[in-house]
Coordinates of C-alpha atoms in Angstrom, one line a residue:
X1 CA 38.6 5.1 61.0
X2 CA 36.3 2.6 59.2
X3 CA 37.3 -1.5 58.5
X4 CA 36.6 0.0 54.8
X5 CA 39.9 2.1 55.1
X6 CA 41.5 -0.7 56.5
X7 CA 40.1 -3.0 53.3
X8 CA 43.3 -3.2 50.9
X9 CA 44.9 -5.8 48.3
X10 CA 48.0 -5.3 46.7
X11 CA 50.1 -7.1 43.9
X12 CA 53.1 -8.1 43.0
X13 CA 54.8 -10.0 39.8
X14 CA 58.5 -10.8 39.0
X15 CA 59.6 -12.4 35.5
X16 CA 63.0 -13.0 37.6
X17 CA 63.9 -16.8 36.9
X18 CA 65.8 -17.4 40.0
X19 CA 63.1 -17.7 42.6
X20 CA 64.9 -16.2 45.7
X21 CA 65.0 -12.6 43.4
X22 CA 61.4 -13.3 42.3
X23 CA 60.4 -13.8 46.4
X24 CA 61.8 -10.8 47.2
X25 CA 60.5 -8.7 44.4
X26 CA 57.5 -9.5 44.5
X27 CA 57.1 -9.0 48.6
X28 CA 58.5 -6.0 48.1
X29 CA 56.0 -4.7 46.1
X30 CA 53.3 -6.3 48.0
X31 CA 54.4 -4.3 51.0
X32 CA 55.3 -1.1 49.4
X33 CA 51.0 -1.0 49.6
X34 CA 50.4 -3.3 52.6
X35 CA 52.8 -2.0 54.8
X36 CA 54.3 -4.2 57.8
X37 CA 52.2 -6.3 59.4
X38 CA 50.1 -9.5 58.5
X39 CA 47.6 -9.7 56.1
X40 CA 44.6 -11.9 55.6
X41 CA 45.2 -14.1 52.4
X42 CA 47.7 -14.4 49.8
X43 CA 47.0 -16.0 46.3
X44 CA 50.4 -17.1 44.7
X45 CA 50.8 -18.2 41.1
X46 CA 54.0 -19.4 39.4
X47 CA 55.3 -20.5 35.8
X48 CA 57.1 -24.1 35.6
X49 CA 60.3 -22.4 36.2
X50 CA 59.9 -22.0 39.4
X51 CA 58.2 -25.7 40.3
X52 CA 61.1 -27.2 41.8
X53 CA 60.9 -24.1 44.2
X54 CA 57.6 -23.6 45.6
X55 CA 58.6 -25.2 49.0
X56 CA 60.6 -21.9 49.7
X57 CA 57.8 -19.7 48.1
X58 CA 55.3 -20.8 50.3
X59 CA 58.0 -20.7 53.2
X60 CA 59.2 -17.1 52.3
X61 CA 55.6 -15.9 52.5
X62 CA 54.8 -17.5 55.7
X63 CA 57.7 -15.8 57.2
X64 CA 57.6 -12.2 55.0
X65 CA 53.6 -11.7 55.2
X66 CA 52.5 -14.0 58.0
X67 CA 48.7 -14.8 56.0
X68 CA 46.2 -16.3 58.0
X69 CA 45.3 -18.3 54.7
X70 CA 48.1 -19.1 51.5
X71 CA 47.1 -20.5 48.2
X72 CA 48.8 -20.9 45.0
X73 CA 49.3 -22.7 42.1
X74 CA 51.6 -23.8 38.7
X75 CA 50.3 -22.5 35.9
X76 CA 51.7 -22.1 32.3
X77 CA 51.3 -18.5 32.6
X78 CA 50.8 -16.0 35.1
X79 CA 49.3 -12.3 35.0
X80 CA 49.7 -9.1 37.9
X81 CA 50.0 -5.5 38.2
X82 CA 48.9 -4.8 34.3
X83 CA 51.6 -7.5 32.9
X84 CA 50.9 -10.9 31.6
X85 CA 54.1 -13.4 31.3
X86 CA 53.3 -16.1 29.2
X87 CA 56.0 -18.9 27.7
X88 CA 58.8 -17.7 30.4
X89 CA 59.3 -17.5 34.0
X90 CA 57.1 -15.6 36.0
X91 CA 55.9 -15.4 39.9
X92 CA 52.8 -13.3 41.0
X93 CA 51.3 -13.1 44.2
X94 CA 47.9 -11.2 45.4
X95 CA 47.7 -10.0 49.1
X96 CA 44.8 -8.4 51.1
X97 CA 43.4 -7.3 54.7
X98 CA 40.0 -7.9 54.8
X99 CA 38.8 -6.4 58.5
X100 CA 35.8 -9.0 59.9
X101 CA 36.1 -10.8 57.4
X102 CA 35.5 -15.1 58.1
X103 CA 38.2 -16.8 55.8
X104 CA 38.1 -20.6 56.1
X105 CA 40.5 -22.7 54.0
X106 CA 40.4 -26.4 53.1
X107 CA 41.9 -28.8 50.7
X108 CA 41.5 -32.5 49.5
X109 CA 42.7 -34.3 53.0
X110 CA 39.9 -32.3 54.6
X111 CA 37.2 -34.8 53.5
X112 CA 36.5 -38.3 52.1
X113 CA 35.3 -37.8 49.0
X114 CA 33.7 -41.2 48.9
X115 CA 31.7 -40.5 51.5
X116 CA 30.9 -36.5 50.7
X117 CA 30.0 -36.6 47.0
X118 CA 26.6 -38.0 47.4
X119 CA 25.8 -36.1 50.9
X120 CA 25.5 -32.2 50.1
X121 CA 25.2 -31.5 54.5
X122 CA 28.6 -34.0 54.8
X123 CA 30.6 -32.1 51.7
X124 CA 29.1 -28.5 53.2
X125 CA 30.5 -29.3 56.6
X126 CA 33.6 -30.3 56.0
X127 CA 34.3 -27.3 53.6
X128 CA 32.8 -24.5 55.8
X129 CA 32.0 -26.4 59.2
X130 CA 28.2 -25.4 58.9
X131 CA 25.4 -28.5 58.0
X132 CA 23.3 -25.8 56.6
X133 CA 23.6 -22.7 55.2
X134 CA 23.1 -20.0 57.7
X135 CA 19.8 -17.9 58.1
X136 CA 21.8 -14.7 59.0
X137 CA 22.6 -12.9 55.9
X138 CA 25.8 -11.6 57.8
X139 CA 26.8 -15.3 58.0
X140 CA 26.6 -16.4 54.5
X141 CA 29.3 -17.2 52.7
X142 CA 30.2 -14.7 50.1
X143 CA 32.3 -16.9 47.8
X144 CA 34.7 -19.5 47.6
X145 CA 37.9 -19.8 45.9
X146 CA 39.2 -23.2 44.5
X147 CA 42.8 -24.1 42.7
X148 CA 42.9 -27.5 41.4
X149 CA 45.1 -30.0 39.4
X150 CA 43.3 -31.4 36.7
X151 CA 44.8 -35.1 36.6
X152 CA 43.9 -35.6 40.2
X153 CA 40.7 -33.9 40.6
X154 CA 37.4 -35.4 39.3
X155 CA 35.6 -31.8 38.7
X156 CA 32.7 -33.5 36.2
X157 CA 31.6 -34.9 39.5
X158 CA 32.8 -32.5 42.1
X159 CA 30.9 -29.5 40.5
X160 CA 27.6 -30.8 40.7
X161 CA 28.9 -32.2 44.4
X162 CA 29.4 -28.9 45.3
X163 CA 27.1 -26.7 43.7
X164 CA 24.3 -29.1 45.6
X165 CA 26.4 -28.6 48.6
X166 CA 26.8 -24.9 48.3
X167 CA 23.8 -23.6 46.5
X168 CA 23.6 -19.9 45.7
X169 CA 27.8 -19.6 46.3
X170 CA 29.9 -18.3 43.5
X171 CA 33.1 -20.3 43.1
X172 CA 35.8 -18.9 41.2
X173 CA 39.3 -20.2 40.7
X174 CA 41.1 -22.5 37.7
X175 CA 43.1 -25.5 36.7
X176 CA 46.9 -25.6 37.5
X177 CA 48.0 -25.8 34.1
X178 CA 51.9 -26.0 34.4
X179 CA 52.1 -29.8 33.4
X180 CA 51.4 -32.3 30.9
X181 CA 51.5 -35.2 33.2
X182 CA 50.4 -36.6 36.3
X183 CA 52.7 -35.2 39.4
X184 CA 54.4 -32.3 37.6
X185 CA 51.7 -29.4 39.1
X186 CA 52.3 -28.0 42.8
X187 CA 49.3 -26.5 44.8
X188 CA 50.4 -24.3 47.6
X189 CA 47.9 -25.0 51.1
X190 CA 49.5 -22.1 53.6
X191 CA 52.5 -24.4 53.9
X192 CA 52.3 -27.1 52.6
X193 CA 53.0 -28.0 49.0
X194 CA 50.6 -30.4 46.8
X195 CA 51.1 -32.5 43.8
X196 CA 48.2 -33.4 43.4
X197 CA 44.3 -32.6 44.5
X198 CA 42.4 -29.1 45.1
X199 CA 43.1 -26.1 48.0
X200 CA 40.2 -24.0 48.5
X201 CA 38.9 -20.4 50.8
X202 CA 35.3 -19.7 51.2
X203 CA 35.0 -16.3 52.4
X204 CA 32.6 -14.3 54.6
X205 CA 31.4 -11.2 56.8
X206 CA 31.8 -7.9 55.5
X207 CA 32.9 -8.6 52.3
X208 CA 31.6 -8.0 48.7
X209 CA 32.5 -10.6 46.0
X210 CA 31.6 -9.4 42.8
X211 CA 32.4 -12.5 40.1
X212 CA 32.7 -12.2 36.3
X213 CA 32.7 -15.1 34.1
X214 CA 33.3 -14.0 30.0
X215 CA 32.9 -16.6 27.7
X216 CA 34.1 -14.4 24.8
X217 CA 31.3 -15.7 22.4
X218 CA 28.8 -14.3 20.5
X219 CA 25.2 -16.4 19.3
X220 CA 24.4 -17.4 15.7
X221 CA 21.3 -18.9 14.3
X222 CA 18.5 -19.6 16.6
X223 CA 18.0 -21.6 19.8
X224 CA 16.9 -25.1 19.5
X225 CA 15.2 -27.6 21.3
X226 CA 17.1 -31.0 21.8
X227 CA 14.5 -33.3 20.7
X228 CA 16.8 -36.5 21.4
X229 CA 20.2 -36.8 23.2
X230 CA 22.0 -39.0 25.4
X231 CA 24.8 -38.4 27.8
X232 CA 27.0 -35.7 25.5
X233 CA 25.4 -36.5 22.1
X234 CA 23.1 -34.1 21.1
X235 CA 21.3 -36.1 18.2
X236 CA 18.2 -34.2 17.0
X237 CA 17.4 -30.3 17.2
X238 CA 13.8 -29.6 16.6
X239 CA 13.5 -33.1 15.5
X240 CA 16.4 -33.0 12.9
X241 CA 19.3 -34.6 12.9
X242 CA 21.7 -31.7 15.1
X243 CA 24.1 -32.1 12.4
X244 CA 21.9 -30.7 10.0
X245 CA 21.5 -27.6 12.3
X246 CA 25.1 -26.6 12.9
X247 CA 25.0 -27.1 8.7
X248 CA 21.8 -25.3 8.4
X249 CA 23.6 -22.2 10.5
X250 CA 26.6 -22.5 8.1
X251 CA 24.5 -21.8 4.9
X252 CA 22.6 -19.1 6.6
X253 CA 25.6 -17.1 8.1
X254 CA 26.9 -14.0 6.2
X255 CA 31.0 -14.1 5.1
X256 CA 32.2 -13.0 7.9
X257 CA 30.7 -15.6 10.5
X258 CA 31.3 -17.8 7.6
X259 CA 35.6 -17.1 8.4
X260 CA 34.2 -17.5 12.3
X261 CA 32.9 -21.1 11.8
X262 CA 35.8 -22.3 10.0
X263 CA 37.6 -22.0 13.0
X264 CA 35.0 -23.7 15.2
X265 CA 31.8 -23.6 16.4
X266 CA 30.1 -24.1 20.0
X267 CA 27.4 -24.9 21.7
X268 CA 25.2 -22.6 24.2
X269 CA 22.9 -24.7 26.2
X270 CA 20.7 -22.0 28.0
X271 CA 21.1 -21.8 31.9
X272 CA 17.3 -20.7 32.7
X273 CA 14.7 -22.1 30.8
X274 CA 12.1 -19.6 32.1
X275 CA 13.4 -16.4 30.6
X276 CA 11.2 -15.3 27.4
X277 CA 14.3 -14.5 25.5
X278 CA 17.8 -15.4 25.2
X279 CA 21.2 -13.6 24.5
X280 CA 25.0 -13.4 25.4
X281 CA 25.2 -14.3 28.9
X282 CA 22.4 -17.0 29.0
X283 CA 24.6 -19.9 27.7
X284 CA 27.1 -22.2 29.3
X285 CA 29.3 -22.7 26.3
X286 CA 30.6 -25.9 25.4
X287 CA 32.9 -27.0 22.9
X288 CA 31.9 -29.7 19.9
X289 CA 34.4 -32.3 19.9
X290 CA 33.0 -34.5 17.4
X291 CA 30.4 -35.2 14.8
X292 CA 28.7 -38.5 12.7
X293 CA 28.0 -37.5 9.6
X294 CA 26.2 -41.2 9.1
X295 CA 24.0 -40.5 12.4
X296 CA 23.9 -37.0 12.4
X297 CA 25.0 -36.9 15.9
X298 CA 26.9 -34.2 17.5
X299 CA 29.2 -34.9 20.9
X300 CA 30.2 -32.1 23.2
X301 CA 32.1 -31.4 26.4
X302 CA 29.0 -32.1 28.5
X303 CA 26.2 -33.9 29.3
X304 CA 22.6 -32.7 27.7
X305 CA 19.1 -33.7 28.0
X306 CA 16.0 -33.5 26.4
X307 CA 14.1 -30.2 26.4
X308 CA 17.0 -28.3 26.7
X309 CA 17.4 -25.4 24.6
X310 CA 21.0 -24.6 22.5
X311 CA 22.2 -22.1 20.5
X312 CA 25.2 -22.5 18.2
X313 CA 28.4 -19.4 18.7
X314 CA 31.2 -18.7 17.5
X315 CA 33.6 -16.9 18.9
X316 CA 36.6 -13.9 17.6
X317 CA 38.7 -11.5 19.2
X318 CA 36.9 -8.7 19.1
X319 CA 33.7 -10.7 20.9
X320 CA 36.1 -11.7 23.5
X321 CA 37.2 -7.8 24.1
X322 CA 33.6 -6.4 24.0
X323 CA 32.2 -9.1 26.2
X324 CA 34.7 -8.5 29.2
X325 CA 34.5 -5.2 28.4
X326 CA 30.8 -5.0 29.0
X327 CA 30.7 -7.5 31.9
X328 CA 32.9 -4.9 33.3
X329 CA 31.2 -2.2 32.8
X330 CA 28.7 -3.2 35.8
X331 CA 31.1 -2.7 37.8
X332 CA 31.2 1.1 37.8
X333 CA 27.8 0.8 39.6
X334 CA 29.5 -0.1 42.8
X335 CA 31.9 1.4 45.5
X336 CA 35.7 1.7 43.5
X337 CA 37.5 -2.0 43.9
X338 CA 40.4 -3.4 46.2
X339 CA 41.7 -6.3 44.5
X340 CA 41.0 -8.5 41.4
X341 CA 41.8 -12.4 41.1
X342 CA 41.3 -13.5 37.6
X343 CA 41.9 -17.0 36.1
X344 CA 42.0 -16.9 32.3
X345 CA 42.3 -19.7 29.6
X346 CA 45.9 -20.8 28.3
X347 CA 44.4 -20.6 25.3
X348 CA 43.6 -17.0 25.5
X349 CA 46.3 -14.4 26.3
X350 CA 48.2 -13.6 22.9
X351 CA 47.1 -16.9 21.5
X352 CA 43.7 -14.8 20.8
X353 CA 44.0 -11.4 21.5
X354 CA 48.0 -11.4 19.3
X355 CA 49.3 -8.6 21.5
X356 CA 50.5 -8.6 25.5
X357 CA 48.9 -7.6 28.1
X358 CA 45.8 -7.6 26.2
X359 CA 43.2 -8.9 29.3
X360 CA 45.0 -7.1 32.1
X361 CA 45.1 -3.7 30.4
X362 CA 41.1 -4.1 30.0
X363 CA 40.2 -4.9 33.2
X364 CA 42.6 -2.1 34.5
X365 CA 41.1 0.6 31.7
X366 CA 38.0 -0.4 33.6
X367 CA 38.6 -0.1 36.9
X368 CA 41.6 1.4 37.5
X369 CA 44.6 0.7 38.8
X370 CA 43.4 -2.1 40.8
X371 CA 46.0 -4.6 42.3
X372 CA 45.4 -7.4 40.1
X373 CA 47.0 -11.2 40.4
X374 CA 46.1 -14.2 38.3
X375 CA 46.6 -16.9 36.0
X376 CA 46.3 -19.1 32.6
X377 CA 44.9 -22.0 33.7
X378 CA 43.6 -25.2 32.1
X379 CA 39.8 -25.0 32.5
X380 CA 38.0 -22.1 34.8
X381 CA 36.1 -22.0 37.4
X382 CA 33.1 -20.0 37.3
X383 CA 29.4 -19.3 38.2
X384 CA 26.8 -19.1 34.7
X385 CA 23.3 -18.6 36.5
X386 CA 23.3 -19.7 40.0
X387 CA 25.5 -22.9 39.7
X388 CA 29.4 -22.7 39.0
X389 CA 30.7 -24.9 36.1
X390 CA 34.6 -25.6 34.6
X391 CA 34.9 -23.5 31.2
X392 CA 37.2 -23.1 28.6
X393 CA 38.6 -20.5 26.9
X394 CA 36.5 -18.2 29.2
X395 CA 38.0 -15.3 31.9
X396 CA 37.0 -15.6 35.0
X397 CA 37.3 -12.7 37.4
X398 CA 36.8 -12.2 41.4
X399 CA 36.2 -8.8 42.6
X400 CA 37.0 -7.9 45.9
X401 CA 35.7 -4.6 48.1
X402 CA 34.3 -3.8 51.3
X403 CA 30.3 -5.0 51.7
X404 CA 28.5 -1.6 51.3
X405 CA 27.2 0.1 54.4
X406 CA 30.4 -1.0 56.2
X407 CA 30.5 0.3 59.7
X408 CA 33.2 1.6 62.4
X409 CA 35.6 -1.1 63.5

């Protein structure tokens, strides 16, 4: 027998509001396809209902599944086995065996930020235990996985941190998106239960991590140089006002991106300058959150600089289906998949696509009936390019199979 036979996820979900029923479901279906025995990791996501709880989740699947590694979440919605629960109670939880496989966990008490956010070799250490990345392409780390509560986590500077600290490594993951105030989400660190802070898994050996990040927009217009900016004001585009470029692309744009715009437009600030041309999939979208008309100044959600090139999108329903669809279409190149992880916006789900189930049921049209666990979250984590960024309104997917070639355990 190969470790490939022994490679297996499973998933479980449970729209039960009393947790105890919801526990027991969902491990039930977990080890209808694991079996008995321990397994490897568990990812655990749960609505607000079940908040006041998660101390016996995270206790029932130390004692039910035994994981070398538990993490979870709170999340406004969650999403498994082809079903998405959104605006009621709902518990999912992914579990896998990943033979060889180097799983190392960590979470906010593990380092000083402080002291780590300026030192790439400090930050790298205490997050895999290595001061530089290993030679051996056995060693590397495949990805890493990172839940994190958005009041208590300063991700505008901890991406960059870690991208600097972990260059090459796709991160996926999302926000815990289950409150409105300070205190109210709960991170799950094997177990231990968080209000506050980020829990993390970077992943290695013989394992393939195949990540998917769908921004669900389309280009309009042309790409632009930024000609003047500073910090998250874009104020000239090819030397005019960038005001009078998002209004330029409004009186060039047939009806129907016309009805597009009116319900907003984005920016796409090209990841790699050096590629001759530019389409879907070579923009980290950003939202515009203000404009001067007096100035002709623009603001978005991140920071710009000169020489920079941008693209205005917009972005529909049926962009946000073909683009995953697509994206997920590469995936047919590769050996069939174990398990899926995805992390969607909150503001996606029926909120954009007006009908349940609408994300699950694609990825599963694509690759089967794949054990699938995830949930809505309130910013993604994802890797545009070869550095990871927090989106919005994006998917982002982590696609787990044996490394190709595996040999006999």
């Amino acid at each position: 027998m190969t470790a490939a036979d022994d490679f297996v996820f499973a998933s479980g979900i449970s729209d039960d509001e009393q947790t105890a029923e919801a526990i027991a479901e969902v491990i039930e279906a977990l080890r209808d396809r694991l079996g008995e025995g321990a397994v490897d990791f568990v990812a655990i996501f749960a609505t607000p209902h079940h908040r006041g709880s998660m101390d016996l989740i995270a206790e029932r699947v130390q004692a039910e599944l035994s994981p070398r590694i538990a993490l979870g979440a709170t999340a406004g919605g969650v999403l498994g086995s082809g079903f998405e629960l959104e605006s009621r109670p709902g518990l999912t939880m992914l579990a896998g065996r990943m033979p060889g496989a180097e799983l190392r966990s960590f979470c906010h008490h593990d380092f000083d930020w402080p002291t780590v956010k300026d030192d790439p070799a400090a930050l790298r250490e205490a997050l895999l235990g290595i001061e530089a990345p290993p030679s051996d392409a056995d060693e590397q780390t495949r990805a890493v996985l990172m839940f994190a509560d958005p009041f208590t986590t300063p991700m505008v500077k901890l991406m960059p941190a870690l991208n600097a600290a972990l260059p090459g490594i796709p991160i996926i993951g999302g926000m815990a998106s289950a409150a409105v105030e300070p205190g109210d989400n709960r991170l799950i660190y094997n177990d231990n239960v968080f209000d506050q802070g980020a829990v993390g898994l970077a992943i290695s050996g013989p394992v393939q991590v195949d990540c998917i990040v769908s921004q669900g927009c389309r280009p309009i217009g042309d790409p632009g140089l930024i000609t003047k900016a500073h910090k998250n004001l874009i104020q000239e585009i090819g030397r005019k006002p960038a005001l009078a470029a998002v209004e330029a692309v409004a009186s060039e744009a047939d009806e129907s991106e016309r009805e597009l715009l009116q319900h907003g437009v984005f920016v796409g600030r090209v990841i790699n300058e050096y590629k001759d041309h530019f389409g879907r999939g070579d923009f980290l979208i950003r939202n515009i959150i203000g404009a001067d008309r007096n100035s002709g100044f623009i603001a978005i959600s991140d920071f710009v600089r000169v020489g920079q090139t941008v693209q205005f999108h917009v972005r529909d329903t049926h962009t946000a289906e073909e683009d995953l669809r697509l994206l997920l279409q590469t995936q047919l190149l590769h050996d069939p998949a174990a398990g899926v992880l995805m992390c969607t916006c909150n503001g996606r789900g029926q909120n954009m696509f007006d009908k349940p189930n609408a994300e699950s049921t694609i990825v599963r049209e694509a690759l089967g009936e794949v054990p699938i666990a995830g949930f809505f979250a309130a910013g993604e984590i994802g890797p545009i390019g070869t550095d990871n960024f927090v989106h919005g309104f994006t998917a982002a997917l982590a696609i787990f199979r044996p490394a190709p070639g595996d040999i006999q355990s």
